[in-house]
CSV table of C-alpha atoms and ligand atoms in Angstrom, one decimal:
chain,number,residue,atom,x,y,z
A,786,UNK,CA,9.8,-22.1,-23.4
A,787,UNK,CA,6.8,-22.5,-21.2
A,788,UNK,CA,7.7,-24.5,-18.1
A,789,UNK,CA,6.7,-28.2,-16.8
A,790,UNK,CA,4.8,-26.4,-13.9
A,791,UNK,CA,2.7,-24.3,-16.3
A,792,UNK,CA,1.9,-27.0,-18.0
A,793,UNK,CA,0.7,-29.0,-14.9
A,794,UNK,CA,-1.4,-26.1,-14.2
A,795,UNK,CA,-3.4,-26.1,-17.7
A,796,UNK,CA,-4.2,-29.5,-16.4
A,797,UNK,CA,-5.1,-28.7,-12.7
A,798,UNK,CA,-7.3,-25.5,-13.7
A,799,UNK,CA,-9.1,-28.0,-16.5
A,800,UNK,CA,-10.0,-30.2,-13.7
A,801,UNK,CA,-11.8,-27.2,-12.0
A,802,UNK,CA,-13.6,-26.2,-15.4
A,803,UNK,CA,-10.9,-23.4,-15.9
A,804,UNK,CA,-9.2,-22.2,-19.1
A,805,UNK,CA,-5.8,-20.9,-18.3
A,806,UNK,CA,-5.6,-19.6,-21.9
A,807,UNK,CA,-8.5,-17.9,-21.6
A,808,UNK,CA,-7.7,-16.1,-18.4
A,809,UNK,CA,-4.1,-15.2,-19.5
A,810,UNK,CA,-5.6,-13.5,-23.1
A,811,UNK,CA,-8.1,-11.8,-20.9
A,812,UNK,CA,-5.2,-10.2,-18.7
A,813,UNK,CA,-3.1,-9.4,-21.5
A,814,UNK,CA,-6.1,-7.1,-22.7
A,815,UNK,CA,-6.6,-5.2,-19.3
A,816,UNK,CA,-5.0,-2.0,-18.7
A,817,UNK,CA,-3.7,-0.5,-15.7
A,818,UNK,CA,-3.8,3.1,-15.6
A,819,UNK,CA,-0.5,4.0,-13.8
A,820,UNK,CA,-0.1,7.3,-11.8
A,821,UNK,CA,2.3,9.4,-12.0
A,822,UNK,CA,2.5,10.8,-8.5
A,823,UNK,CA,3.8,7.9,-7.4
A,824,UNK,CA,7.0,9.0,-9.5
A,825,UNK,CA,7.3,12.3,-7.6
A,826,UNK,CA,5.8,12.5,-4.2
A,827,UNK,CA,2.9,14.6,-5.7
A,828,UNK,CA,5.0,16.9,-6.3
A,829,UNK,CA,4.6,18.3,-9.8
A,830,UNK,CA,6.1,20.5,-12.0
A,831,UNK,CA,4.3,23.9,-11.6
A,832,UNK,CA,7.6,25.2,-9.2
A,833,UNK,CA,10.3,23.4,-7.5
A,834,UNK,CA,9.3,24.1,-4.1
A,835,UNK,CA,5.9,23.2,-4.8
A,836,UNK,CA,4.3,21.6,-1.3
A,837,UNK,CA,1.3,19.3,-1.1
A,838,UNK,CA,-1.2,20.0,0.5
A,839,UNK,CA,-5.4,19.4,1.2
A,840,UNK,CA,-4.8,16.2,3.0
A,841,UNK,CA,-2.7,14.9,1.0
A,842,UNK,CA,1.2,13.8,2.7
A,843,UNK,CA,3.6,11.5,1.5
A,844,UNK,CA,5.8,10.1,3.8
A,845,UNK,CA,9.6,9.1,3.4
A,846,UNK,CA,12.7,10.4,1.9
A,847,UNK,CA,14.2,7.7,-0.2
A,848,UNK,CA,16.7,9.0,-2.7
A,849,UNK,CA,16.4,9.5,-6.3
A,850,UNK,CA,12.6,10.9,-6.7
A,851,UNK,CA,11.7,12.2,-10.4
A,852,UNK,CA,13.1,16.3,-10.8
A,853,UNK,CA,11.9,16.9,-14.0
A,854,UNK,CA,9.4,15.7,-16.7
A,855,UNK,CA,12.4,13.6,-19.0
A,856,UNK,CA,13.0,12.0,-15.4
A,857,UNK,CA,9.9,11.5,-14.4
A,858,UNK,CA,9.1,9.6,-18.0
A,859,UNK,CA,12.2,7.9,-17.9
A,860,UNK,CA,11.4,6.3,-14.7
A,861,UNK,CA,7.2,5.8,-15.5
A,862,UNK,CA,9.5,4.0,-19.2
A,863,UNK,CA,11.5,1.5,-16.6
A,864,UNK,CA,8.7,1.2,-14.0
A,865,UNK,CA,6.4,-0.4,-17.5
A,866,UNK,CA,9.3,-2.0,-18.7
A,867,UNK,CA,8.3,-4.1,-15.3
A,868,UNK,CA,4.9,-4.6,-15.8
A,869,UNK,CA,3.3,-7.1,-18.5
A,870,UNK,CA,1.1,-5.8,-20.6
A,871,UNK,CA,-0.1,-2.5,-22.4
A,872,UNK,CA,-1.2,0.2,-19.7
A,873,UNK,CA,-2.0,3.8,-19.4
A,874,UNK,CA,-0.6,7.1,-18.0
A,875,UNK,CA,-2.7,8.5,-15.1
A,876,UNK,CA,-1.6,12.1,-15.1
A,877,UNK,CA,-2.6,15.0,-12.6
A,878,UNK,CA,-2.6,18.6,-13.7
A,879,UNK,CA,0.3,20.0,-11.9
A,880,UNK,CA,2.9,17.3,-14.2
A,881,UNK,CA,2.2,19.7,-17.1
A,882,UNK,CA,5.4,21.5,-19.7
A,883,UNK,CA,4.7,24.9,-17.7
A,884,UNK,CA,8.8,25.7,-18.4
A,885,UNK,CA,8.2,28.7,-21.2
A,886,UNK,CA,4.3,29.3,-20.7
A,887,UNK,CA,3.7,29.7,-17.1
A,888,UNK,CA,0.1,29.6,-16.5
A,889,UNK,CA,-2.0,29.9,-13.4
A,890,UNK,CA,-4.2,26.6,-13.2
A,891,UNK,CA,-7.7,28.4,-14.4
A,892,UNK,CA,-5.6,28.8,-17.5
A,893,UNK,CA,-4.2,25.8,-18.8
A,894,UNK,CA,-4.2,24.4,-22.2
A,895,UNK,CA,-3.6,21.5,-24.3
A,896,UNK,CA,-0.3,23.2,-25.1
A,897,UNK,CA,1.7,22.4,-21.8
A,898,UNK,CA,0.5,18.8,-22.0
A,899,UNK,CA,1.1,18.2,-25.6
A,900,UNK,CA,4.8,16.2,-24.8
A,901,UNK,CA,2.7,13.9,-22.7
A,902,UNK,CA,0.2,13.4,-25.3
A,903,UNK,CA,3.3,12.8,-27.6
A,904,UNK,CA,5.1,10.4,-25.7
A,905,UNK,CA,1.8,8.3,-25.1
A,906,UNK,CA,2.4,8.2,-28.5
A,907,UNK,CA,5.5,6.7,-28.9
A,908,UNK,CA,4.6,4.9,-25.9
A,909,UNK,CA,1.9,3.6,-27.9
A,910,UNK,CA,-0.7,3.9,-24.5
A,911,UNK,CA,-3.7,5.9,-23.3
A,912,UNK,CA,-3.7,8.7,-21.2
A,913,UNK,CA,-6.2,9.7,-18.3
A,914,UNK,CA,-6.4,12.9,-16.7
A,915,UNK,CA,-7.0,15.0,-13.0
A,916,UNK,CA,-7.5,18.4,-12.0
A,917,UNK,CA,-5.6,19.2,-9.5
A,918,UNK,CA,-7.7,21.0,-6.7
A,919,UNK,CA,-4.8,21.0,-3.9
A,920,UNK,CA,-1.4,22.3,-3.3
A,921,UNK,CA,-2.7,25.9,-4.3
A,922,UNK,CA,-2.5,29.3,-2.3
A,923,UNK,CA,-6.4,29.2,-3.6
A,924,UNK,CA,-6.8,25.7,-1.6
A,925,UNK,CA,-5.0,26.2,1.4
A,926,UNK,CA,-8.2,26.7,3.5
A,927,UNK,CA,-9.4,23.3,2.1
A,928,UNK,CA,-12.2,24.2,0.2
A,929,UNK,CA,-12.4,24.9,-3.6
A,930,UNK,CA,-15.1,23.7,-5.9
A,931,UNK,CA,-17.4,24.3,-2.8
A,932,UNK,CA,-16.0,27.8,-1.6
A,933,UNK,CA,-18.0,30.3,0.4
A,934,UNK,CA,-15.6,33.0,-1.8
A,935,UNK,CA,-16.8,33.0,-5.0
A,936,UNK,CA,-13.9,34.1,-6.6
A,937,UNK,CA,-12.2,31.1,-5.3
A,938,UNK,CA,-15.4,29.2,-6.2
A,939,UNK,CA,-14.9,30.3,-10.2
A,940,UNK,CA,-11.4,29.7,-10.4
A,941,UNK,CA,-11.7,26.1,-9.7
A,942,UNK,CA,-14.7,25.7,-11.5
A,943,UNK,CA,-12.5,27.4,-14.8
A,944,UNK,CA,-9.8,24.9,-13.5
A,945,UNK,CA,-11.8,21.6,-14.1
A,946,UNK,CA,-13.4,23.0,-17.2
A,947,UNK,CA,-9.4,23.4,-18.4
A,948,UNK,CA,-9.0,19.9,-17.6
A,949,UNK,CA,-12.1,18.5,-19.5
A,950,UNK,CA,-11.2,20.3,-22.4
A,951,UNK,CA,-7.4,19.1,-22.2
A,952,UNK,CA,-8.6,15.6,-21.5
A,953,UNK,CA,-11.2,15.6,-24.5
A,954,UNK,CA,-8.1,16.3,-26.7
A,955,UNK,CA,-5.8,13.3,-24.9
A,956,UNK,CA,-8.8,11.4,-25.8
A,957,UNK,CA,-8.8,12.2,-29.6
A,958,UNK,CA,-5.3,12.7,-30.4
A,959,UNK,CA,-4.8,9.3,-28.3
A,960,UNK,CA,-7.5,7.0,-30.1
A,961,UNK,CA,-8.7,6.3,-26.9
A,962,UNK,CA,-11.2,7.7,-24.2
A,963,UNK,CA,-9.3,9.8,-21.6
A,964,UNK,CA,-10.7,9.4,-17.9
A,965,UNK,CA,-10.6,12.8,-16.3
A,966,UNK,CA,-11.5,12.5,-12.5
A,967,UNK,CA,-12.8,14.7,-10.4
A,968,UNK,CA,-11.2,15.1,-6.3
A,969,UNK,CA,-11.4,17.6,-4.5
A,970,UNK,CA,-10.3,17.9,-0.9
A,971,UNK,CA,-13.1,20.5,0.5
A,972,UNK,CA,-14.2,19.6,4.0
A,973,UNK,CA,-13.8,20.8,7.7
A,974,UNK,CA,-11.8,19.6,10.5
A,975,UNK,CA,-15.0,20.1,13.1
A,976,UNK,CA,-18.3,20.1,13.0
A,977,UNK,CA,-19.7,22.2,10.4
A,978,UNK,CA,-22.8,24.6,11.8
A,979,UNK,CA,-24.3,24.0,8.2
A,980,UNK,CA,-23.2,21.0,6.2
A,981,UNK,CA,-26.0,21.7,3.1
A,982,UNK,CA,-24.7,24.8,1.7
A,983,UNK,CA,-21.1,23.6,0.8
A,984,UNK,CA,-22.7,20.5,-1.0
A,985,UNK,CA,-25.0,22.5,-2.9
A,986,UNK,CA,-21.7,25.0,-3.7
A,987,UNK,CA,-20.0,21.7,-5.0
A,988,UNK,CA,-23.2,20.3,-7.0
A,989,UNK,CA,-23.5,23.4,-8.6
A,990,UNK,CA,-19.6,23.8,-9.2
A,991,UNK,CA,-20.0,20.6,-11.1
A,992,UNK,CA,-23.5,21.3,-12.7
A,993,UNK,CA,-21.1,24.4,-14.4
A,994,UNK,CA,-17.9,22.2,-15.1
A,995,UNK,CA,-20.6,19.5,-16.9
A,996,UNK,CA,-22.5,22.0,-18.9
A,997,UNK,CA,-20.0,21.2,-22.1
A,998,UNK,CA,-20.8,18.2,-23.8
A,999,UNK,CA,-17.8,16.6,-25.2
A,1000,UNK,CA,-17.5,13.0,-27.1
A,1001,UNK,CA,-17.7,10.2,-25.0
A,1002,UNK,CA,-15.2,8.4,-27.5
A,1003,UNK,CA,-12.4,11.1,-26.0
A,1004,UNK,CA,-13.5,12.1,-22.5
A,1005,UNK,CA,-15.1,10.5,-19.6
A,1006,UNK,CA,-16.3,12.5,-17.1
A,1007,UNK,CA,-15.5,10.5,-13.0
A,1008,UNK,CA,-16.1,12.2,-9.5
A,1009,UNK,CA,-14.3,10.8,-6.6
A,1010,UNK,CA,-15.5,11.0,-2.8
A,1011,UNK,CA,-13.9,10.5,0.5
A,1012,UNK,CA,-14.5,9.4,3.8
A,1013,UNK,CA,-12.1,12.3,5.7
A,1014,UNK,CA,-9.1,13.4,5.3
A,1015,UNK,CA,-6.0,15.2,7.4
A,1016,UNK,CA,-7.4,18.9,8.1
A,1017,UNK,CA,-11.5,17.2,7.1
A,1018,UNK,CA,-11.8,14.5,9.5
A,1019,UNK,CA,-15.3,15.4,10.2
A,1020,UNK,CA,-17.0,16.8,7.5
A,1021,UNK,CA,-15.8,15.9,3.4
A,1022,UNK,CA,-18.1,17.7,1.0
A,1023,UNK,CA,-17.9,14.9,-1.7
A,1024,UNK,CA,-19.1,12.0,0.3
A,1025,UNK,CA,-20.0,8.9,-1.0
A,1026,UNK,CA,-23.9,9.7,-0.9
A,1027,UNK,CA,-22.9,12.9,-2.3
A,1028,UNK,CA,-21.0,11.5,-5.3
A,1029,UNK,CA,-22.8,8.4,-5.8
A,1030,UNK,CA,-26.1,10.4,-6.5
A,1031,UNK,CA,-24.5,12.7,-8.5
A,1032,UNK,CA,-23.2,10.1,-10.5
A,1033,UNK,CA,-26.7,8.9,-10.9
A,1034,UNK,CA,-27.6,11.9,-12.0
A,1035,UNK,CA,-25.6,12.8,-14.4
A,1036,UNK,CA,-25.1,9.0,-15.8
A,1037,UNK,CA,-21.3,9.7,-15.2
A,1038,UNK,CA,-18.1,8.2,-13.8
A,1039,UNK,CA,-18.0,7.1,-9.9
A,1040,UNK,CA,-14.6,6.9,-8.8
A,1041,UNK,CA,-14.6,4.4,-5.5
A,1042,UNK,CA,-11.2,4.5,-4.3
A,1043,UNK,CA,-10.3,1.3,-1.8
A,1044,UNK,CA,-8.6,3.8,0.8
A,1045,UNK,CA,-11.8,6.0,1.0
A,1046,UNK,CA,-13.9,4.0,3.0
A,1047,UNK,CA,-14.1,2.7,6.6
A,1048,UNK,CA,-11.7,0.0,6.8
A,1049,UNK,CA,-14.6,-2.4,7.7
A,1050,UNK,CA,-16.4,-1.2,4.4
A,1051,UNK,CA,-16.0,-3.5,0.9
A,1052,UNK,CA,-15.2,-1.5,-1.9
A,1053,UNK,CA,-15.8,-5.1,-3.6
A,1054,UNK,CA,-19.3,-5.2,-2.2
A,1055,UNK,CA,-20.1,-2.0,-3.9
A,1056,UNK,CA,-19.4,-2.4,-7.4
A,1057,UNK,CA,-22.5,-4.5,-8.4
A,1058,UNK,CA,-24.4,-2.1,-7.0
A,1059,UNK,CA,-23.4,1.1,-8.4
A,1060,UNK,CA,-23.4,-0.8,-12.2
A,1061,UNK,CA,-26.9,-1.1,-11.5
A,1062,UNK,CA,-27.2,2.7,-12.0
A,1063,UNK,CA,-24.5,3.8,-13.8
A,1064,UNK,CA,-23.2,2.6,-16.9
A,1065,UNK,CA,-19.3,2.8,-16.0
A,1066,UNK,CA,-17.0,3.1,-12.8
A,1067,UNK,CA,-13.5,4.4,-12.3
A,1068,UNK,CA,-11.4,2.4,-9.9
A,1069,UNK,CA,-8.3,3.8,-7.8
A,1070,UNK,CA,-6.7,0.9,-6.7
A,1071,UNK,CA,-5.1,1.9,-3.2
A,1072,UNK,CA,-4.5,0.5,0.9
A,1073,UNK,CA,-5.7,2.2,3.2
A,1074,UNK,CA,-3.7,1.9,6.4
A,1075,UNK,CA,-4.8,3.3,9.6
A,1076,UNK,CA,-4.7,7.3,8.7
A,1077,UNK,CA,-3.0,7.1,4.9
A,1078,UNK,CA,-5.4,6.1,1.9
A,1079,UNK,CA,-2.6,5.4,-0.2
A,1080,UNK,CA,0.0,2.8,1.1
A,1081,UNK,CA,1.2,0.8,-2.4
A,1082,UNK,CA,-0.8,-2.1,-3.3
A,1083,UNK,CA,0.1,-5.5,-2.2
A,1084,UNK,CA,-1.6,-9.1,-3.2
A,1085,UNK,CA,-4.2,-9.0,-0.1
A,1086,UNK,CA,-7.5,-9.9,0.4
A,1087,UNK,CA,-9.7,-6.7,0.0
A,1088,UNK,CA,-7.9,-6.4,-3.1
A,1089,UNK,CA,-8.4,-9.9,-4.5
A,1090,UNK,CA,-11.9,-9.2,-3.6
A,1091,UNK,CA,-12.4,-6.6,-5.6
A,1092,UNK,CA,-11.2,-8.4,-8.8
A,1093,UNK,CA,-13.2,-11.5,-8.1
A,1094,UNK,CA,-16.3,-9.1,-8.0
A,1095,UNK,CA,-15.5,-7.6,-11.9
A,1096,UNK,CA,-14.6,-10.9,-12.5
A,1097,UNK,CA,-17.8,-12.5,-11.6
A,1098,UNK,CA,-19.8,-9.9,-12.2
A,1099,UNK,CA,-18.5,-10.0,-15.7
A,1100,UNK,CA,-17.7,-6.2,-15.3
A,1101,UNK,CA,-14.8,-6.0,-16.5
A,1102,UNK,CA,-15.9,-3.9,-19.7
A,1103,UNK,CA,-17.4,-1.4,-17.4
A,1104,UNK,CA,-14.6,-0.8,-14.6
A,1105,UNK,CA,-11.2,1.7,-15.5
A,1106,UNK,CA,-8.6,0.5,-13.3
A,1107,UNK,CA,-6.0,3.2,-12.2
A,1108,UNK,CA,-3.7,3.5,-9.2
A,1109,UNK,CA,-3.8,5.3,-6.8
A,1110,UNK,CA,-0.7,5.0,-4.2
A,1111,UNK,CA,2.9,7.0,-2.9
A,1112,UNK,CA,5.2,5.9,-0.5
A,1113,UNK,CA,8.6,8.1,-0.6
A,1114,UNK,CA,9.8,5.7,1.9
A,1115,UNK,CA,10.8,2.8,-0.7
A,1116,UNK,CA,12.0,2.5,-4.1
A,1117,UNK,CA,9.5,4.9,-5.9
A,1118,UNK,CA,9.9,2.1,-8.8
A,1119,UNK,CA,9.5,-0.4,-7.1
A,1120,UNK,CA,6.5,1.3,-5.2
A,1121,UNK,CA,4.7,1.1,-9.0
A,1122,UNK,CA,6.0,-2.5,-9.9
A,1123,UNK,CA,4.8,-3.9,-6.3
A,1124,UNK,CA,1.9,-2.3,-6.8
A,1125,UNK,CA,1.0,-2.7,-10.2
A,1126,UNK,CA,1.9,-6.3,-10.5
A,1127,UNK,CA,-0.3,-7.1,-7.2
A,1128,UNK,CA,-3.5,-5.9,-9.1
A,1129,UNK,CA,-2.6,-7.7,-12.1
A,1130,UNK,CA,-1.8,-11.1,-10.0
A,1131,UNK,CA,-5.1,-10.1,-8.1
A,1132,UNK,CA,-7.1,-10.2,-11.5
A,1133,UNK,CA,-5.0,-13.5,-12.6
A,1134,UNK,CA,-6.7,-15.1,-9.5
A,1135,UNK,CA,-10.3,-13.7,-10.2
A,1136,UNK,CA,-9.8,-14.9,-13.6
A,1137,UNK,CA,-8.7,-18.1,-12.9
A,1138,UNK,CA,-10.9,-18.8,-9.9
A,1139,UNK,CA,-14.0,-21.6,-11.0
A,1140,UNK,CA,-16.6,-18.9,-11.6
A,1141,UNK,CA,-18.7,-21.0,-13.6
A,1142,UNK,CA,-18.6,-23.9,-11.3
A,1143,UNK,CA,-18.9,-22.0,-8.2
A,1144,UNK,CA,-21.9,-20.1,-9.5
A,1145,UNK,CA,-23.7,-24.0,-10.5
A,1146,UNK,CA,-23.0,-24.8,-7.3
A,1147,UNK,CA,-25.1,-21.6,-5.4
A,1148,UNK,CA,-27.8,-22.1,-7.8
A,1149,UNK,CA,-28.0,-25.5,-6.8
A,1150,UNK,CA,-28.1,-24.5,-3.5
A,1151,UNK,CA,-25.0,-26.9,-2.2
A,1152,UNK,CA,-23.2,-24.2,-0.5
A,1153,UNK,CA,-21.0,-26.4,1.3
A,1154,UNK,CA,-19.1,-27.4,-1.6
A,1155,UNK,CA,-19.5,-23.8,-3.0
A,1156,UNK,CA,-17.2,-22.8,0.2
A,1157,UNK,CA,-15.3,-25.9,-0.4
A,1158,UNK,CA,-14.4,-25.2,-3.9
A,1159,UNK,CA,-13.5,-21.9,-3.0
A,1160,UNK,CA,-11.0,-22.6,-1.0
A,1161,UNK,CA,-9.3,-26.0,-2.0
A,1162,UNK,CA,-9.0,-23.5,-5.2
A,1163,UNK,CA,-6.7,-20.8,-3.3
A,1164,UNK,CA,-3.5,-23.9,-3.3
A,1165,UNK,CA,-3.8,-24.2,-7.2
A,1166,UNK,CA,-0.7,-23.5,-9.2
A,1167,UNK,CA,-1.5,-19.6,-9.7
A,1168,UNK,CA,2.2,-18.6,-9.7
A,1169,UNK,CA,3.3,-20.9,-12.2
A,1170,UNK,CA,0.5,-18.8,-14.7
A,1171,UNK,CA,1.5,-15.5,-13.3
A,1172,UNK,CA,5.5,-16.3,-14.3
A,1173,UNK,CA,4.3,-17.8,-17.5
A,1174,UNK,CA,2.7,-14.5,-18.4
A,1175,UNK,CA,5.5,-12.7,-17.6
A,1176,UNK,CA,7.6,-14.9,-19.6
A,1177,UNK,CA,5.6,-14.4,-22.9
A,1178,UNK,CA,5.6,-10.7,-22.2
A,1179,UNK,CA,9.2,-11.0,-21.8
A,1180,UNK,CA,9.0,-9.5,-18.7
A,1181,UNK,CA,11.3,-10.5,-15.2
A,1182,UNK,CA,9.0,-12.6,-13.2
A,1183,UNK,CA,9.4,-12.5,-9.6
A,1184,UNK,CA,12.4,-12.9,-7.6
A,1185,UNK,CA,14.1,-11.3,-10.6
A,1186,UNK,CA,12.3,-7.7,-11.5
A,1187,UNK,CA,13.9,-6.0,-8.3
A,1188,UNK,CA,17.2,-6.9,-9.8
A,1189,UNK,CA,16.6,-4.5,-12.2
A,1190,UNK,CA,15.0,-1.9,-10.5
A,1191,UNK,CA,18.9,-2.3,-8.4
A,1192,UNK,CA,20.7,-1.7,-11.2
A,1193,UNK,CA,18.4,1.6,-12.4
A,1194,UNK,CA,19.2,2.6,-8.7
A,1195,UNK,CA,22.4,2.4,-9.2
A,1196,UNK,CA,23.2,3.8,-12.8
A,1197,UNK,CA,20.4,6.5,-12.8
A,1198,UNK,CA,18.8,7.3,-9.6
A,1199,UNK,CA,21.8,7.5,-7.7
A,1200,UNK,CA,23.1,10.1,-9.6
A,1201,UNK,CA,20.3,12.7,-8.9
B,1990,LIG,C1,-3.5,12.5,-6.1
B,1990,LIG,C2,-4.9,11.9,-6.3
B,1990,LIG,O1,-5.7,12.7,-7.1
B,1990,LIG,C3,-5.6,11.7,-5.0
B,1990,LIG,O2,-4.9,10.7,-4.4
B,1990,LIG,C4,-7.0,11.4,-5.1
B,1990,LIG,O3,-7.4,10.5,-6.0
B,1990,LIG,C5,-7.3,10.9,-3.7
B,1990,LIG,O4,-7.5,9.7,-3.6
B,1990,LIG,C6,-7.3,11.8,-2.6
B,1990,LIG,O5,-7.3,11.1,-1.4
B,1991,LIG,MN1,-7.9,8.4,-5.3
């Protein structure tokens, strides 16, 4: 039963010209692509010892992290069970079945991912995809799709061809367009005597990856820049400029991550701009913090921002939302409820912020109660909506969900 506080806020929403209704069936239809590294540390399953690498480091030693693939879906099974709504599976290249068909990653197949494509299944979600360009003997000098050695050069290239062929057939066998995106870590620690030649490596590594064309109803192409990164604080390869043109280019996927930019820099600012040139954006919805890109995602404003602007923008057709986050130093499913749950309470707010009267209100050029509106709107009942959602999902609402993540802890994660 919905409660006497929900029902308050119908009215108080109304008032502003807001449909809570509305906003709630809107959420209900969005999906979250969830990652998951998050489950692992990055890890992977190519070899136990596997170590990451390019950039990349997760900090924290918090027990009970994911060992295998059934652990690793049995905690990504709880971590939804968490979550209202219908999401996605984010997975990286290195989570493949590579137990009785080892293969080197220029030379993977459907084959070692076809258990994920089957539990989607039962799982009844989508699935997106990433080449994984780091945590390789071939990437421990930090370049790959932008190598000097063309032998390394090739191998990635075949890599990320793998992956677009892998991701074309998630995308058919799943009913549903797979993402595959596109990082790579290349850069340099110092100044580069020639920065030109690497980016023309890279934009001809990805002319090469491209050249297949695959159904858009299975695969979507993305390419994801950086700003720097541990080891390529100086110089990163794929740039923003670099990707953003490429993007262009090719009309494909721009990945803008929200740890990738300068911490002064809106992510939120961006996205009406780069719709104006490409038809489609991939989001990886992170916190940067200090060094680390990839803190978990909490309720704050950068990241209400960036819903308000798909919100407003009424771009919420065009935008993919995936995570992107690991911290080792908490709960790992906890890390992907926290996290999760923050972007969908951030898209509640955009969705049930007064949009239409806020954007009378600029038009008629009464800016003062445009600001006003704004924020007298931030006290409004939000919660009551967000538990109310949760409720019809019938899924813990806050102040209860970590319960059960305690009781997992206890009766599985313990025991690893
Ligand atoms: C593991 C991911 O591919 C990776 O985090 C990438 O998306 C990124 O953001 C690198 O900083
Ligand atoms: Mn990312």
């Amino acid at each position: 039963m919905s409660s006497s506080v929900f029902k308050e806020s119908i009215e108080r929403y109304a008032e502003i010209g807001v449909d809570v209704e509305k906003a709630l069936s809107t959420l209900e239809q969005v999906p979250i692509s969830m990652h998951c590294w998050q489950g692992d540390d990055v890890g992977g399953f190519e070899s136990p010892d596997a170590e990451l690498g390019s950039g990349l480091a997760v900090t924290g030693n918090y027990p009970g992290k994911a060992r295998s693939i059934d652990e690793l879906r049995q905690d990504i099974e709880k971590a939804m069970s968490l979550v209202p709504g219908q999401h996605r599976l984010n997975l990286h290249a290195i989570y493949g079945d590579f137990s009785s068909d080892k293969a080197d990653r220029d030379a993977i197949g459907v084959q070692h991912f076809q258990s994920w494509i089957d539990w989607c299944k039962t799982q009844k979600i989508g699935m997106d995809f990433n080449p994984t360009c780091f945590s390789h003997p071939k990437a421990d000098d930090g370049m790959t799709l932008a190598h000097s050695d063309e032998s390394i050069r090739q191998f990635w290239i075949e890599h990320c061809k793998c992956c677009r062929h892998i991701g074309a057939e998630i995308g058919k066998q799943l009913g549903s367009a797979c993402v595959n995106n596109i990082w790579v870590p290349d850069g340099m620690k110092d100044s580069p005597a020639d920065r030109t030649a690497p980016r023309q490596r890279l934009m001809a590594s990805l002319d090469e990856i491209l050249k297949e064309d695959y159904n858009t109803d299975h695969l979507l192409d993305a390419v994801e820049s950086k700003l720097f990164g541990i080891g390529s604080e100086t110089y990163v390869v794929g740039s923003h400029d670099f990707y953003l043109g490429y993007a262009i280019k090719n009309q494909i996927l721009y990945c803008l991550d929200a740890g990738h930019f300068h911490p002064t820099e809106s992510i939120a600012d961006k996205i009406s701009s780069v719709l104006q040139y490409i038809p489609e954006i991939l989001l990886h919805v992170s916190r940067g913090v200090r060094w680390d890109s990839d803190h978990v995602v909490v309720l704050d404003d950068p990241t209400k921002a960036i819903f308000e602007e798909i919100v407003r923008g009424d771009h919420l057709s065009k935008v993919h939302i995936g995570l992107d986050f690991f911290d080792a130093s908490i709960n790992r499913i906890a890390a992907w409820a926290i996290g999760t749950r923050a972007t969908q309470k951030a898209l509640l707010l955009a969705l049930l912020s007064p949009n239409e009267k806020l954007k009378q209100l600029e038009a008629a050029g009464d800016y003062s109660a445009r600001l006003a509106l704004m924020e007298d709107a931030r006290m409004l009942p939000a919660g009551a909506v967000w538990e109310e959602f949760c409720h019809r999902n019938q899924i813990a609402g806050d102040f209860k969900w970590l319960d059960e993540v305690r009781a997992y802890e206890s009766e599985v994660l313990s025991k690893r």
